[in-house]
């Protein structure tokens, strides 16, 4: 995510220099948001899997692994 945020900062810099169009900036911004949402959804699914696994085995989460 840090690399993606850095790339978007580069895109904003290019836009401020007039080297990118508004549409290109918008597309990069949209990609950043979609990537952040996908990352958060994947992290949620992973944590939910851990909770479900531990619950199935009737163990506390910290003792589960």
PDB file of N, CA and C in Angstrom:
ATOM      1  N   UNK A   1       0.827  -1.195   0.000  1.00  0.00           N
ATOM      2  CA  UNK A   1       0.000   0.000   0.000  1.00  0.00           C
ATOM      3  C   UNK A   1       0.872   1.259   0.000  1.00  0.00           C
ATOM      4  N   UNK A   2       2.019   1.198   0.681  1.00  0.00           N
ATOM      5  CA  UNK A   2       2.886   2.375   0.717  1.00  0.00           C
ATOM      6  C   UNK A   2       3.381   2.726  -0.676  1.00  0.00           C
ATOM      7  N   UNK A   3       3.746   1.691  -1.449  1.00  0.00           N
ATOM      8  CA  UNK A   3       4.224   1.937  -2.808  1.00  0.00           C
ATOM      9  C   UNK A   3       3.120   2.532  -3.670  1.00  0.00           C
ATOM     10  N   UNK A   4       1.908   2.027  -3.502  1.00  0.00           N
ATOM     11  CA  UNK A   4       0.787   2.543  -4.278  1.00  0.00           C
ATOM     12  C   UNK A   4       0.498   3.987  -3.918  1.00  0.00           C
ATOM     13  N   UNK A   5       0.546   4.314  -2.637  1.00  0.00           N
ATOM     14  CA  UNK A   5       0.344   5.702  -2.215  1.00  0.00           C
ATOM     15  C   UNK A   5       1.434   6.606  -2.772  1.00  0.00           C
ATOM     16  N   UNK A   6       2.669   6.105  -2.817  1.00  0.00           N
ATOM     17  CA  UNK A   6       3.774   6.889  -3.376  1.00  0.00           C
ATOM     18  C   UNK A   6       3.575   7.113  -4.870  1.00  0.00           C
ATOM     19  N   UNK A   7       3.107   6.082  -5.559  1.00  0.00           N
ATOM     20  CA  UNK A   7       2.839   6.237  -6.990  1.00  0.00           C
ATOM     21  C   UNK A   7       1.746   7.266  -7.234  1.00  0.00           C
ATOM     22  N   UNK A   8       0.724   7.247  -6.382  1.00  0.00           N
ATOM     23  CA  UNK A   8      -0.344   8.233  -6.545  1.00  0.00           C
ATOM     24  C   UNK A   8       0.177   9.638  -6.265  1.00  0.00           C
ATOM     25  N   UNK A   9       1.060   9.792  -5.308  1.00  0.00           N
ATOM     26  CA  UNK A   9       1.661  11.106  -5.035  1.00  0.00           C
ATOM     27  C   UNK A   9       2.442  11.584  -6.253  1.00  0.00           C
ATOM     28  N   UNK A  10       3.137  10.664  -6.920  1.00  0.00           N
ATOM     29  CA  UNK A  10       3.838  11.012  -8.160  1.00  0.00           C
ATOM     30  C   UNK A  10       2.854  11.463  -9.228  1.00  0.00           C
ATOM     31  N   UNK A  11       1.721  10.785  -9.305  1.00  0.00           N
ATOM     32  CA  UNK A  11       0.691  11.154 -10.272  1.00  0.00           C
ATOM     33  C   UNK A  11       0.170  12.557  -9.986  1.00  0.00           C
ATOM     34  N   UNK A  12      -0.075  12.859  -8.715  1.00  0.00           N
ATOM     35  CA  UNK A  12      -0.536  14.205  -8.356  1.00  0.00           C
ATOM     36  C   UNK A  12       0.502  15.256  -8.725  1.00  0.00           C
ATOM     37  N   UNK A  13       1.771  14.933  -8.541  1.00  0.00           N
ATOM     38  CA  UNK A  13       2.836  15.877  -8.896  1.00  0.00           C
ATOM     39  C   UNK A  13       2.851  16.122 -10.400  1.00  0.00           C
ATOM     40  N   UNK A  14       2.712  15.063 -11.180  1.00  0.00           N
ATOM     41  CA  UNK A  14       2.668  15.221 -12.638  1.00  0.00           C
ATOM     42  C   UNK A  14       1.458  16.048 -13.059  1.00  0.00           C
ATOM     43  N   UNK A  15       0.325  15.822 -12.387  1.00  0.00           N
ATOM     44  CA  UNK A  15      -0.877  16.593 -12.704  1.00  0.00           C
ATOM     45  C   UNK A  15      -0.658  18.070 -12.398  1.00  0.00           C
ATOM     46  N   UNK A  16      -0.042  18.360 -11.263  1.00  0.00           N
ATOM     47  CA  UNK A  16       0.180  19.764 -10.894  1.00  0.00           C
ATOM     48  C   UNK A  16       1.148  20.447 -11.853  1.00  0.00           C
ATOM     49  N   UNK A  17       1.983  19.670 -12.522  1.00  0.00           N
ATOM     50  CA  UNK A  17       2.898  20.220 -13.521  1.00  0.00           C
ATOM     51  C   UNK A  17       2.243  20.333 -14.894  1.00  0.00           C
ATOM     52  N   UNK A  18       0.999  19.880 -14.989  1.00  0.00           N
ATOM     53  CA  UNK A  18       0.280  19.943 -16.259  1.00  0.00           C
ATOM     54  C   UNK A  18       0.654  18.826 -17.214  1.00  0.00           C
ATOM     55  N   UNK A  19       1.264  17.775 -16.701  1.00  0.00           N
ATOM     56  CA  UNK A  19       1.712  16.681 -17.560  1.00  0.00           C
ATOM     57  C   UNK A  19       0.722  15.520 -17.611  1.00  0.00           C
ATOM     58  N   UNK A  20      -0.348  15.609 -16.830  1.00  0.00           N
ATOM     59  CA  UNK A  20      -1.418  14.613 -16.854  1.00  0.00           C
ATOM     60  C   UNK A  20      -2.755  15.322 -16.957  1.00  0.00           C
ATOM     61  N   UNK A  21      -3.717  14.636 -17.563  1.00  0.00           N
ATOM     62  CA  UNK A  21      -5.059  15.208 -17.661  1.00  0.00           C
ATOM     63  C   UNK A  21      -5.839  14.908 -16.380  1.00  0.00           C
ATOM     64  N   UNK A  22      -6.941  15.609 -16.214  1.00  0.00           N
ATOM     65  CA  UNK A  22      -7.824  15.359 -15.068  1.00  0.00           C
ATOM     66  C   UNK A  22      -8.327  13.924 -15.107  1.00  0.00           C
ATOM     67  N   UNK A  23      -8.642  13.437 -16.302  1.00  0.00           N
ATOM     68  CA  UNK A  23      -9.146  12.073 -16.438  1.00  0.00           C
ATOM     69  C   UNK A  23      -8.099  11.048 -15.986  1.00  0.00           C
ATOM     70  N   UNK A  24      -6.837  11.248 -16.347  1.00  0.00           N
ATOM     71  CA  UNK A  24      -5.778  10.336 -15.925  1.00  0.00           C
ATOM     72  C   UNK A  24      -5.600  10.365 -14.408  1.00  0.00           C
ATOM     73  N   UNK A  25      -5.677  11.550 -13.834  1.00  0.00           N
ATOM     74  CA  UNK A  25      -5.581  11.671 -12.382  1.00  0.00           C
ATOM     75  C   UNK A  25      -6.745  10.954 -11.712  1.00  0.00           C
ATOM     76  N   UNK A  26      -7.947  11.134 -12.254  1.00  0.00           N
ATOM     77  CA  UNK A  26      -9.129  10.485 -11.702  1.00  0.00           C
ATOM     78  C   UNK A  26      -8.999   8.965 -11.775  1.00  0.00           C
ATOM     79  N   UNK A  27      -8.514   8.444 -12.907  1.00  0.00           N
ATOM     80  CA  UNK A  27      -8.362   6.993 -13.052  1.00  0.00           C
ATOM     81  C   UNK A  27      -7.356   6.434 -12.046  1.00  0.00           C
ATOM     82  N   UNK A  28      -6.261   7.147 -11.839  1.00  0.00           N
ATOM     83  CA  UNK A  28      -5.284   6.705 -10.845  1.00  0.00           C
ATOM     84  C   UNK A  28      -5.868   6.755  -9.435  1.00  0.00           C
ATOM     85  N   UNK A  29      -6.642   7.792  -9.156  1.00  0.00           N
ATOM     86  CA  UNK A  29      -7.281   7.918  -7.844  1.00  0.00           C
ATOM     87  C   UNK A  29      -8.279   6.783  -7.638  1.00  0.00           C
ATOM     88  N   UNK A  30      -9.043   6.480  -8.670  1.00  0.00           N
ATOM     89  CA  UNK A  30     -10.022   5.396  -8.592  1.00  0.00           C
ATOM     90  C   UNK A  30      -9.318   4.055  -8.358  1.00  0.00           C
ATOM     91  N   UNK A  31      -8.203   3.823  -9.045  1.00  0.00           N
ATOM     92  CA  UNK A  31      -7.438   2.593  -8.853  1.00  0.00           C
ATOM     93  C   UNK A  31      -6.927   2.487  -7.422  1.00  0.00           C
ATOM     94  N   UNK A  32      -6.446   3.590  -6.878  1.00  0.00           N
ATOM     95  CA  UNK A  32      -5.958   3.603  -5.500  1.00  0.00           C
ATOM     96  C   UNK A  32      -7.072   3.235  -4.526  1.00  0.00           C
ATOM     97  N   UNK A  33      -8.238   3.854  -4.684  1.00  0.00           N
ATOM     98  CA  UNK A  33      -9.361   3.563  -3.790  1.00  0.00           C
ATOM     99  C   UNK A  33      -9.809   2.109  -3.906  1.00  0.00           C
ATOM    100  N   UNK A  34      -9.912   1.604  -5.144  1.00  0.00           N
ATOM    101  CA  UNK A  34     -10.337   0.219  -5.340  1.00  0.00           C
ATOM    102  C   UNK A  34      -9.332  -0.754  -4.728  1.00  0.00           C
ATOM    103  N   UNK A  35      -8.055  -0.455  -4.868  1.00  0.00           N
ATOM    104  CA  UNK A  35      -7.022  -1.315  -4.293  1.00  0.00           C
ATOM    105  C   UNK A  35      -7.097  -1.301  -2.773  1.00  0.00           C
ATOM    106  N   UNK A  36      -7.319  -0.119  -2.184  1.00  0.00           N
ATOM    107  CA  UNK A  36      -7.451  -0.027  -0.730  1.00  0.00           C
ATOM    108  C   UNK A  36      -8.659  -0.815  -0.242  1.00  0.00           C
ATOM    109  N   UNK A  37      -9.773  -0.696  -0.950  1.00  0.00           N
ATOM    110  CA  UNK A  37     -10.989  -1.421  -0.568  1.00  0.00           C
ATOM    111  C   UNK A  37     -10.762  -2.924  -0.676  1.00  0.00           C
ATOM    112  N   UNK A  38     -10.141  -3.370  -1.773  1.00  0.00           N
ATOM    113  CA  UNK A  38      -9.867  -4.801  -1.937  1.00  0.00           C
ATOM    114  C   UNK A  38      -8.950  -5.320  -0.840  1.00  0.00           C
ATOM    115  N   UNK A  39      -7.937  -4.538  -0.497  1.00  0.00           N
ATOM    116  CA  UNK A  39      -7.000  -4.929   0.564  1.00  0.00           C
ATOM    117  C   UNK A  39      -7.738  -5.065   1.895  1.00  0.00           C
ATOM    118  N   UNK A  40      -8.578  -4.088   2.208  1.00  0.00           N
ATOM    119  CA  UNK A  40      -9.332  -4.135   3.464  1.00  0.00           C
ATOM    120  C   UNK A  40     -10.291  -5.317   3.488  1.00  0.00           C
ATOM    121  N   UNK A  41     -10.932  -5.608   2.354  1.00  0.00           N
ATOM    122  CA  UNK A  41     -11.839  -6.752   2.286  1.00  0.00           C
ATOM    123  C   UNK A  41     -11.089  -8.065   2.466  1.00  0.00           C
ATOM    124  N   UNK A  42      -9.897  -8.167   1.863  1.00  0.00           N
ATOM    125  CA  UNK A  42      -9.096  -9.379   2.014  1.00  0.00           C
ATOM    126  C   UNK A  42      -8.636  -9.558   3.456  1.00  0.00           C
ATOM    127  N   UNK A  43      -8.239  -8.471   4.103  1.00  0.00           N
ATOM    128  CA  UNK A  43      -7.818  -8.560   5.500  1.00  0.00           C
ATOM    129  C   UNK A  43      -8.990  -8.961   6.388  1.00  0.00           C
ATOM    130  N   UNK A  44     -10.168  -8.414   6.113  1.00  0.00           N
ATOM    131  CA  UNK A  44     -11.362  -8.776   6.879  1.00  0.00           C
ATOM    132  C   UNK A  44     -11.668 -10.263   6.698  1.00  0.00           C
ATOM    133  N   UNK A  45     -11.618 -10.739   5.458  1.00  0.00           N
ATOM    134  CA  UNK A  45     -11.906 -12.148   5.187  1.00  0.00           C
ATOM    135  C   UNK A  45     -10.894 -13.056   5.886  1.00  0.00           C
ATOM    136  N   UNK A  46      -9.627 -12.662   5.877  1.00  0.00           N
ATOM    137  CA  UNK A  46      -8.588 -13.455   6.541  1.00  0.00           C
ATOM    138  C   UNK A  46      -8.835 -13.528   8.046  1.00  0.00           C
ATOM    139  N   UNK A  47      -9.126 -12.398   8.658  1.00  0.00           N
ATOM    140  CA  UNK A  47      -9.384 -12.387  10.101  1.00  0.00           C
ATOM    141  C   UNK A  47     -10.652 -13.169  10.438  1.00  0.00           C
ATOM    142  N   UNK A  48     -11.648 -13.066   9.578  1.00  0.00           N
ATOM    143  CA  UNK A  48     -12.881 -13.819   9.802  1.00  0.00           C
ATOM    144  C   UNK A  48     -12.610 -15.317   9.725  1.00  0.00           C
ATOM    145  N   UNK A  49     -11.763 -15.723   8.768  1.00  0.00           N
ATOM    146  CA  UNK A  49     -11.388 -17.130   8.655  1.00  0.00           C
ATOM    147  C   UNK A  49     -10.714 -17.614   9.937  1.00  0.00           C
ATOM    148  N   UNK A  50      -9.783 -16.811  10.472  1.00  0.00           N
ATOM    149  CA  UNK A  50      -9.101 -17.193  11.713  1.00  0.00           C
ATOM    150  C   UNK A  50     -10.088 -17.351  12.858  1.00  0.00           C
ATOM    151  N   UNK A  51     -11.009 -16.410  12.975  1.00  0.00           N
ATOM    152  CA  UNK A  51     -12.004 -16.497  14.048  1.00  0.00           C
ATOM    153  C   UNK A  51     -12.886 -17.724  13.887  1.00  0.00           C
ATOM    154  N   UNK A  52     -13.318 -17.990  12.657  1.00  0.00           N
ATOM    155  CA  UNK A  52     -14.160 -19.155  12.406  1.00  0.00           C
ATOM    156  C   UNK A  52     -13.415 -20.453  12.711  1.00  0.00           C
ATOM    157  N   UNK A  53     -12.163 -20.521  12.306  1.00  0.00           N
ATOM    158  CA  UNK A  53     -11.345 -21.717  12.557  1.00  0.00           C
ATOM    159  C   UNK A  53     -11.207 -21.976  14.051  1.00  0.00           C
ATOM    160  N   UNK A  54     -10.875 -20.931  14.779  1.00  0.00           N
ATOM    161  CA  UNK A  54     -10.685 -21.084  16.224  1.00  0.00           C
ATOM    162  C   UNK A  54     -11.999 -21.402  16.930  1.00  0.00           C
ATOM    163  N   UNK A  55     -13.071 -20.791  16.484  1.00  0.00           N
ATOM    164  CA  UNK A  55     -14.381 -21.072  17.067  1.00  0.00           C
ATOM    165  C   UNK A  55     -14.773 -22.523  16.814  1.00  0.00           C
ATOM    166  N   UNK A  56     -14.507 -23.009  15.602  1.00  0.00           N
ATOM    167  CA  UNK A  56     -14.821 -24.392  15.254  1.00  0.00           C
ATOM    168  C   UNK A  56     -14.065 -25.355  16.163  1.00  0.00           C
ATOM    169  N   UNK A  57     -12.833 -25.024  16.483  1.00  0.00           N
ATOM    170  CA  UNK A  57     -12.025 -25.878  17.351  1.00  0.00           C
ATOM    171  C   UNK A  57     -12.197 -25.533  18.829  1.00  0.00           C
ATOM    172  N   UNK A  58     -13.124 -24.649  19.110  1.00  0.00           N
ATOM    173  CA  UNK A  58     -13.449 -24.241  20.479  1.00  0.00           C
ATOM    174  C   UNK A  58     -12.218 -23.796  21.257  1.00  0.00           C
ATOM    175  N   UNK A  59     -11.414 -22.994  20.612  1.00  0.00           N
ATOM    176  CA  UNK A  59     -10.218 -22.484  21.260  1.00  0.00           C
ATOM    177  C   UNK A  59     -10.240 -20.966  21.243  1.00  0.00           C
ATOM    178  N   UNK A  60      -9.537 -20.402  22.214  1.00  0.00           N
ATOM    179  CA  UNK A  60      -9.375 -18.956  22.190  1.00  0.00           C
ATOM    180  C   UNK A  60      -8.441 -18.613  21.036  1.00  0.00           C
ATOM    181  N   UNK A  61      -8.630 -17.444  20.452  1.00  0.00           N
ATOM    182  CA  UNK A  61      -7.858 -17.072  19.269  1.00  0.00           C
ATOM    183  C   UNK A  61      -6.360 -17.130  19.537  1.00  0.00           C
ATOM    184  N   UNK A  62      -5.912 -16.616  20.668  1.00  0.00           N
ATOM    185  CA  UNK A  62      -4.475 -16.577  20.936  1.00  0.00           C
ATOM    186  C   UNK A  62      -3.905 -17.967  21.185  1.00  0.00           C
ATOM    187  N   UNK A  63      -4.741 -18.903  21.644  1.00  0.00           N
ATOM    188  CA  UNK A  63      -4.274 -20.267  21.884  1.00  0.00           C
ATOM    189  C   UNK A  63      -4.443 -21.153  20.652  1.00  0.00           C
ATOM    190  N   UNK A  64      -5.130 -20.658  19.688  1.00  0.00           N
ATOM    191  CA  UNK A  64      -5.496 -21.439  18.514  1.00  0.00           C
ATOM    192  C   UNK A  64      -4.273 -21.849  17.696  1.00  0.00           C
ATOM    193  N   UNK A  65      -3.310 -20.981  17.622  1.00  0.00           N
ATOM    194  CA  UNK A  65      -2.128 -21.277  16.813  1.00  0.00           C
ATOM    195  C   UNK A  65      -0.955 -21.417  17.717  1.00  0.00           C
TER     196      UNK A  65
END
